[in-house]
XYZ file of C-alpha atoms in Angstrom:
463
model
C 66.824 -6.330 -78.664
C 65.009 -8.768 -80.953
C 67.795 -11.368 -80.652
C 67.886 -11.160 -76.849
C 64.089 -11.322 -76.646
C 64.050 -14.399 -78.893
C 66.689 -16.125 -76.743
C 64.717 -15.387 -73.572
C 61.369 -16.489 -74.986
C 62.568 -19.600 -76.798
C 65.539 -20.936 -74.823
C 66.560 -19.279 -71.556
C 63.069 -18.913 -70.058
C 61.282 -21.512 -72.147
C 61.060 -25.289 -72.050
C 64.753 -26.213 -72.509
C 65.857 -24.329 -69.384
C 62.694 -25.157 -67.446
C 63.171 -28.871 -68.156
C 66.780 -28.611 -66.943
C 65.695 -26.822 -63.756
C 62.732 -29.054 -62.970
C 64.716 -32.154 -63.930
C 67.588 -31.198 -61.627
C 65.221 -30.534 -58.733
C 63.370 -33.798 -59.304
C 66.645 -35.753 -59.398
C 67.840 -34.104 -56.170
C 64.503 -34.927 -54.536
C 64.951 -38.567 -55.508
C 68.528 -38.966 -54.262
C 67.725 -37.261 -50.936
C 64.655 -39.493 -50.511
C 62.388 -36.443 -50.471
C 63.576 -35.625 -46.962
C 62.576 -31.940 -47.256
C 58.952 -33.099 -47.444
C 58.985 -36.234 -45.299
C 60.768 -34.295 -42.531
C 59.067 -30.956 -43.130
C 58.499 -30.568 -39.397
C 62.276 -30.604 -38.920
C 62.650 -27.921 -41.597
C 60.211 -25.668 -39.714
C 61.762 -26.503 -36.357
C 65.181 -25.266 -37.374
C 64.004 -22.271 -39.408
C 60.748 -20.589 -38.434
C 61.019 -21.579 -34.762
C 64.606 -20.360 -34.431
C 64.345 -16.939 -36.101
C 65.084 -15.068 -32.885
C 67.580 -17.549 -31.487
C 70.877 -16.151 -30.240
C 73.855 -17.740 -31.969
C 77.236 -18.608 -30.571
C 79.653 -16.414 -32.506
C 82.343 -18.993 -31.899
C 80.681 -20.923 -34.698
C 82.197 -20.548 -38.124
C 80.365 -17.825 -39.986
C 79.869 -14.066 -40.235
C 76.100 -13.522 -39.923
C 73.180 -15.362 -38.311
C 71.140 -17.877 -40.304
C 68.150 -15.496 -40.230
C 70.295 -12.632 -41.528
C 71.447 -14.919 -44.335
C 67.917 -15.891 -45.344
C 66.797 -12.248 -44.992
C 69.549 -11.174 -47.373
C 68.549 -13.912 -49.824
C 64.848 -13.051 -49.483
C 65.694 -9.387 -49.982
C 66.904 -10.314 -53.464
C 64.007 -12.645 -54.343
C 60.930 -11.102 -52.696
C 59.905 -8.220 -54.913
C 58.446 -7.520 -58.321
C 58.125 -11.241 -59.063
C 55.783 -11.708 -56.105
C 53.582 -8.770 -57.086
C 53.901 -7.997 -60.791
C 55.126 -11.456 -61.830
C 52.110 -13.222 -60.343
C 49.716 -10.809 -62.050
C 51.396 -11.330 -65.420
C 51.348 -15.129 -64.975
C 47.590 -15.084 -64.357
C 46.881 -12.596 -67.123
C 48.642 -14.610 -69.821
C 48.386 -18.178 -68.502
C 45.125 -18.072 -66.575
C 44.545 -19.192 -62.973
C 46.042 -22.624 -63.746
C 49.484 -21.031 -64.010
C 49.478 -20.609 -60.230
C 49.187 -24.372 -59.717
C 52.317 -24.942 -61.794
C 54.033 -22.137 -59.895
C 53.359 -24.196 -56.759
C 54.836 -27.284 -58.415
C 57.998 -25.412 -59.392
C 58.261 -24.072 -55.826
C 58.028 -27.547 -54.275
C 60.825 -28.791 -56.513
C 62.693 -25.508 -56.026
C 62.720 -26.064 -52.256
C 64.941 -29.100 -52.790
C 67.124 -27.342 -55.375
C 67.756 -24.380 -53.081
C 68.368 -26.711 -50.125
C 71.035 -28.510 -52.176
C 72.827 -25.399 -53.438
C 72.889 -23.779 -49.985
C 74.201 -27.003 -48.444
C 77.009 -27.139 -51.009
C 77.813 -23.445 -50.530
C 78.393 -23.968 -46.804
C 80.282 -27.240 -47.312
C 82.796 -25.629 -49.686
C 83.116 -22.158 -48.117
C 86.411 -20.760 -46.862
C 88.019 -17.579 -45.526
C 89.297 -14.963 -47.975
C 92.350 -12.758 -47.439
C 90.222 -10.330 -45.383
C 89.342 -13.224 -43.054
C 85.707 -13.180 -44.245
C 83.716 -16.368 -44.779
C 82.832 -16.637 -48.490
C 81.159 -19.282 -50.583
C 78.753 -19.947 -53.403
C 78.575 -21.779 -56.734
C 81.961 -20.457 -57.909
C 83.639 -22.186 -54.978
C 81.843 -25.534 -55.095
C 82.298 -25.587 -58.872
C 86.038 -24.922 -58.519
C 86.733 -27.183 -55.557
C 84.184 -29.918 -56.145
C 84.320 -30.154 -59.947
C 87.792 -28.716 -60.552
C 86.381 -26.447 -63.270
C 87.491 -22.837 -63.077
C 85.976 -22.205 -66.508
C 82.411 -22.875 -65.309
C 83.114 -20.906 -62.123
C 84.345 -17.915 -64.120
C 81.301 -18.077 -66.396
C 78.980 -18.084 -63.403
C 80.752 -15.050 -61.920
C 80.812 -13.130 -65.211
C 77.080 -13.638 -65.734
C 76.335 -12.825 -62.077
C 78.506 -9.711 -62.067
C 76.925 -8.343 -65.253
C 73.384 -9.299 -64.214
C 73.769 -7.305 -60.998
C 73.845 -4.049 -62.949
C 70.552 -4.963 -64.593
C 68.132 -7.091 -62.590
C 69.836 -6.273 -59.294
C 70.253 -2.538 -59.811
C 68.902 -0.527 -62.744
C 65.530 -2.233 -63.130
C 64.935 -2.136 -59.371
C 65.934 1.522 -59.125
C 63.737 2.340 -62.122
C 60.717 0.573 -60.600
C 61.276 2.335 -57.279
C 61.651 5.782 -58.852
C 58.682 5.262 -61.155
C 56.480 4.156 -58.272
C 57.377 7.187 -56.155
C 56.816 9.519 -59.097
C 53.380 8.110 -59.999
C 52.036 7.879 -56.449
C 53.799 10.715 -54.613
C 54.955 12.933 -57.544
C 58.624 12.762 -56.516
C 60.917 13.544 -59.509
C 62.996 10.562 -60.574
C 66.266 12.513 -60.392
C 65.593 13.347 -56.728
C 64.906 9.689 -55.988
C 68.091 8.781 -57.868
C 70.320 11.001 -55.746
C 68.794 9.918 -52.422
C 68.732 6.238 -53.365
C 72.357 6.242 -54.541
C 73.446 7.784 -51.229
C 71.436 5.279 -49.166
C 72.731 2.322 -51.164
C 76.300 3.571 -50.828
C 75.978 3.936 -47.057
C 74.709 0.370 -46.718
C 77.043 -1.484 -49.082
C 80.184 0.209 -47.765
C 79.663 -1.780 -44.557
C 79.934 -5.122 -46.356
C 77.883 -8.224 -45.604
C 77.529 -7.324 -41.917
C 75.682 -4.078 -42.617
C 73.789 -5.466 -45.616
C 72.527 -8.396 -43.522
C 71.604 -6.101 -40.612
C 69.515 -3.893 -42.906
C 67.971 -6.921 -44.641
C 66.842 -8.549 -41.391
C 64.885 -5.366 -40.598
C 63.577 -4.616 -44.090
C 62.413 -8.116 -45.035
C 60.130 -8.708 -42.019
C 58.871 -5.110 -42.227
C 57.930 -5.287 -45.876
C 56.511 -8.800 -45.502
C 54.276 -7.784 -42.578
C 53.142 -4.601 -44.362
C 52.294 -6.372 -47.604
C 50.747 -9.465 -46.003
C 48.580 -7.319 -43.703
C 47.146 -5.483 -46.699
C 46.616 -8.776 -48.521
C 44.753 -10.294 -45.558
C 42.409 -7.287 -45.446
C 41.763 -7.645 -49.189
C 41.060 -11.372 -48.809
C 38.639 -10.751 -45.944
C 36.740 -8.244 -48.092
C 36.637 -10.732 -51.006
C 36.184 -13.829 -48.811
C 33.130 -15.066 -50.692
C 35.159 -15.296 -53.918
C 38.121 -17.217 -52.490
C 36.688 -20.786 -52.850
C 35.974 -20.132 -56.536
C 39.484 -18.720 -56.969
C 41.024 -21.892 -55.502
C 38.840 -24.086 -57.696
C 39.841 -22.188 -60.824
C 43.542 -22.672 -60.001
C 43.141 -26.456 -59.659
C 40.711 -26.936 -62.554
C 42.457 -24.743 -65.105
C 45.868 -26.278 -64.388
C 44.761 -29.412 -66.266
C 42.039 -28.171 -68.602
C 43.269 -24.738 -69.589
C 41.268 -21.546 -69.217
C 38.449 -20.738 -71.583
C 37.901 -17.153 -72.724
C 36.453 -15.153 -69.829
C 35.631 -11.461 -70.155
C 38.567 -9.936 -71.990
C 40.821 -12.927 -71.285
C 41.673 -14.672 -74.547
C 42.012 -18.156 -73.039
C 45.050 -20.370 -72.440
C 45.804 -24.057 -72.901
C 46.938 -26.207 -69.978
C 50.389 -26.571 -71.607
C 50.770 -22.810 -71.850
C 49.661 -22.413 -68.234
C 52.281 -24.986 -67.242
C 55.097 -23.148 -69.028
C 54.134 -19.720 -67.701
C 53.604 -20.957 -64.143
C 56.921 -22.795 -63.931
C 58.839 -19.910 -65.519
C 57.322 -17.333 -63.156
C 57.949 -19.617 -60.182
C 61.625 -19.961 -61.032
C 61.876 -16.226 -61.668
C 60.427 -15.262 -58.290
C 62.312 -17.673 -55.981
C 65.570 -17.965 -58.013
C 65.953 -21.645 -57.074
C 68.749 -23.023 -59.224
C 70.231 -19.673 -60.262
C 72.982 -19.894 -57.645
C 72.560 -16.372 -56.288
C 71.145 -16.997 -52.798
C 73.832 -19.538 -51.729
C 76.368 -16.693 -51.808
C 74.565 -15.067 -48.865
C 73.832 -18.327 -47.039
C 77.510 -19.320 -47.167
C 78.345 -16.556 -44.668
C 75.942 -17.824 -41.969
C 76.808 -19.163 -38.519
C 75.951 -22.860 -38.604
C 77.300 -26.133 -37.288
C 76.316 -28.219 -40.337
C 75.934 -27.417 -44.065
C 72.554 -29.141 -44.262
C 71.196 -27.157 -41.315
C 71.686 -23.944 -43.301
C 70.288 -25.750 -46.322
C 66.969 -25.932 -44.469
C 66.851 -22.129 -44.607
C 67.167 -22.359 -48.380
C 64.087 -24.598 -48.515
C 62.233 -22.248 -46.158
C 63.130 -19.294 -48.377
C 61.363 -20.816 -51.396
C 58.422 -21.927 -49.236
C 57.836 -18.406 -47.923
C 58.591 -16.582 -51.170
C 56.420 -18.590 -53.541
C 54.033 -20.849 -51.635
C 53.041 -18.115 -49.180
C 53.546 -14.642 -50.696
C 52.818 -15.499 -54.328
C 49.739 -17.514 -53.366
C 48.348 -14.645 -51.308
C 48.911 -12.226 -54.198
C 47.242 -14.637 -56.632
C 44.154 -15.015 -54.428
C 43.800 -11.237 -54.079
C 43.956 -10.835 -57.867
C 41.664 -13.770 -58.703
C 39.070 -12.860 -56.074
C 38.947 -9.312 -57.473
C 38.108 -10.506 -61.002
C 40.330 -7.835 -62.572
C 42.587 -10.333 -64.339
C 40.061 -10.735 -67.192
C 40.156 -7.031 -68.144
C 42.194 -6.717 -71.389
C 42.698 -2.987 -70.855
C 44.716 -3.462 -67.670
C 48.471 -3.857 -67.799
C 49.929 -6.640 -65.669
C 52.069 -4.075 -63.876
C 49.068 -2.401 -62.236
C 46.610 -5.262 -61.674
C 47.910 -6.002 -58.170
C 47.651 -2.343 -57.129
C 44.089 -2.083 -58.449
C 43.084 -5.363 -56.803
C 44.236 -4.032 -53.419
C 42.639 -0.615 -54.030
C 39.311 -2.192 -55.013
C 39.288 -4.141 -51.763
C 39.962 -1.144 -49.503
C 40.758 2.531 -49.960
C 44.485 3.154 -49.863
C 45.325 -0.397 -50.887
C 47.411 0.804 -53.806
C 49.693 2.605 -51.371
C 50.419 -0.700 -49.636
C 51.578 -2.166 -52.938
C 53.555 0.949 -53.891
C 55.363 1.206 -50.555
C 55.962 -2.533 -50.628
C 57.561 -2.292 -54.067
C 59.807 0.567 -52.868
C 61.048 -1.491 -49.913
C 61.372 -4.618 -52.028
C 63.387 -2.782 -54.700
C 65.801 -1.208 -52.199
C 66.338 -4.547 -50.454
C 66.956 -6.253 -53.794
C 69.603 -3.692 -54.768
C 71.681 -4.144 -51.625
C 71.378 -7.935 -51.671
C 72.384 -8.202 -55.320
C 75.323 -5.912 -54.657
C 76.687 -8.494 -52.226
C 76.200 -11.328 -54.717
C 78.046 -9.343 -57.390
C 80.802 -8.266 -55.002
C 81.648 -11.907 -54.311
C 81.655 -12.594 -58.068
C 84.003 -9.639 -58.623
C 86.220 -10.847 -55.764
C 86.470 -14.298 -57.349
C 87.308 -12.837 -60.768
C 89.649 -9.995 -59.827
C 90.461 -10.390 -56.129
C 89.613 -7.887 -53.403
C 91.325 -5.092 -55.374
C 88.333 -5.035 -57.733
C 85.761 -4.353 -55.018
C 86.243 -0.580 -54.587
C 85.912 0.259 -58.328
C 82.870 -2.016 -58.539
C 81.286 -0.407 -55.457
C 81.672 3.069 -56.997
C 80.269 2.030 -60.379
C 77.371 0.107 -58.804
C 76.327 3.139 -56.746
C 76.515 5.409 -59.800
C 74.385 3.039 -61.864
C 71.624 3.340 -59.240
C 71.119 6.970 -60.290
C 71.210 6.064 -63.984
C 68.558 3.408 -63.426
C 66.209 5.894 -61.772
C 66.151 8.274 -64.746
C 66.402 5.844 -67.686
C 64.104 3.823 -69.945
C 65.050 0.190 -69.486
C 63.315 -2.103 -71.972
C 66.615 -3.497 -73.292
C 68.110 -3.734 -69.792
C 65.140 -5.847 -68.638
C 65.630 -8.304 -71.483
C 69.414 -8.436 -71.070
C 69.069 -8.932 -67.301
C 66.697 -11.857 -67.844
C 69.183 -13.402 -70.274
C 72.170 -13.060 -67.922
C 70.133 -14.283 -64.954
C 69.224 -17.414 -66.850
C 72.796 -17.949 -68.014
C 73.923 -17.959 -64.366
C 71.827 -21.052 -63.811
C 73.546 -23.282 -66.379
C 76.931 -23.779 -64.648
C 75.186 -23.955 -61.268
C 72.755 -26.681 -62.344
C 75.602 -28.677 -63.886
C 77.424 -28.488 -60.544
C 74.330 -29.536 -58.574
C 74.026 -32.695 -60.655
C 77.776 -33.425 -60.532
C 77.914 -32.936 -56.740
C 74.590 -34.569 -55.921
C 76.447 -37.377 -54.126
C 77.872 -34.823 -51.691
C 74.381 -33.472 -51.047
C 73.116 -37.004 -50.398
C 75.881 -37.796 -47.877
C 75.528 -34.512 -45.986
C 71.743 -34.910 -45.926
C 71.982 -38.424 -44.503
C 74.513 -37.337 -41.870
C 72.401 -34.395 -40.712
C 68.986 -36.068 -40.661
C 70.317 -39.109 -38.791
C 70.443 -36.806 -35.759
C 69.353 -33.225 -36.573
C 69.180 -32.285 -32.884
C 72.871 -32.970 -32.296
C 74.992 -29.853 -32.082
C 78.149 -30.433 -34.070
C 81.478 -29.464 -32.552
C 83.160 -26.211 -33.529
C 84.972 -26.569 -36.860
C 83.856 -30.197 -37.223
C 85.415 -31.602 -40.353
C 82.998 -32.647 -43.119
C 85.761 -33.536 -45.567
C 84.800 -37.208 -45.518
C 81.521 -36.263 -47.208
C 82.763 -33.856 -49.860
C 84.728 -34.154 -53.105
C 87.841 -31.984 -53.447
C 89.229 -31.893 -56.973
C 91.075 -28.607 -56.672
C 92.343 -26.809 -53.571
């Protein structure tokens, strides 16, 4: 436990990894001429404005672009947006939120690039399903099966932790504390529900995700808006503290011990990466299955995903917490600050947070199952899927009834390790991203022909 904690605190989720992530995103921004920002209207046009568009199923792909981003958001929107933001403020001060914004802006480009590559290098497996992700663009584009295997091993193992046990434990604990439901009862019901969803593959997972994600987002955001209206007079001061403390640090306030600007920077960037997963390589696995006529068009959904996850949901959570003033209380654990901030604003607010966390946790479990299934498929072929499906469902029950301090730390370690081979691939294949970006943005309104060949833009080192 002490070794894993040291690795997480000093390497995997500290400056070395954060520099690699931010550096990769900055480099990708440069080589794409910052097109995600200079053409932000185009990003919104082909994401937010096309959510309910009907897609031609003659296009290559298995699910709609919105189902793909819903599946990806199902995995990222969750405890990081609620608990993670509270912890960032409590230990790094309000200035940490500013640096969370910075990491999100850079993360938009990183996620755009990895989704674009996932679609460019996707193919059909022996079940005639469209599959893709870092393991495929690492293998085909870099010719390195070793890095691809490492990514899949870390992703497969991480799914049992961050994508399963810790989510199930949070869900069961929340239901027990708020509604007095025994954890073993939650474990049985949750395992059955998860099994029923994942047995249907990406089609059923995506169908559930496209219902759950909007539902939980509307529920949570509605409660947050009410809380912000109640605390409206404190919002300007909250914004000012975020901007000011990002560069000056936060002096001791109430029970808050104070934080330097450097510490706020580290905490904010780390929490930002943790909540939107930009650079980890997980979300591209879902995006690769989407109906789309151009890799970069689906890449826009990757940028939108980070925008919504961090710049919208995390910001709203931060303002609710800061406007409540509870973050300075040393007796409050970061895990409950968000609930208390909502409850202080209006009676029943804690139920909004609790129900939100239940929905978020369930959505995360099913989304991470799909990520891990594709990792298992790459490592062992389709014959490994059934045993993995059985074990994954069983672990849901174990997670509900267990104490998981070590699992949390190990999951963080494996999650971070996933990022290393993916970030190496993003840098190595940045030229492909640049060419596909230029081709798409030259005429984003043009509908590409069915099965149009993009081979002239991509590197193939291994078929």
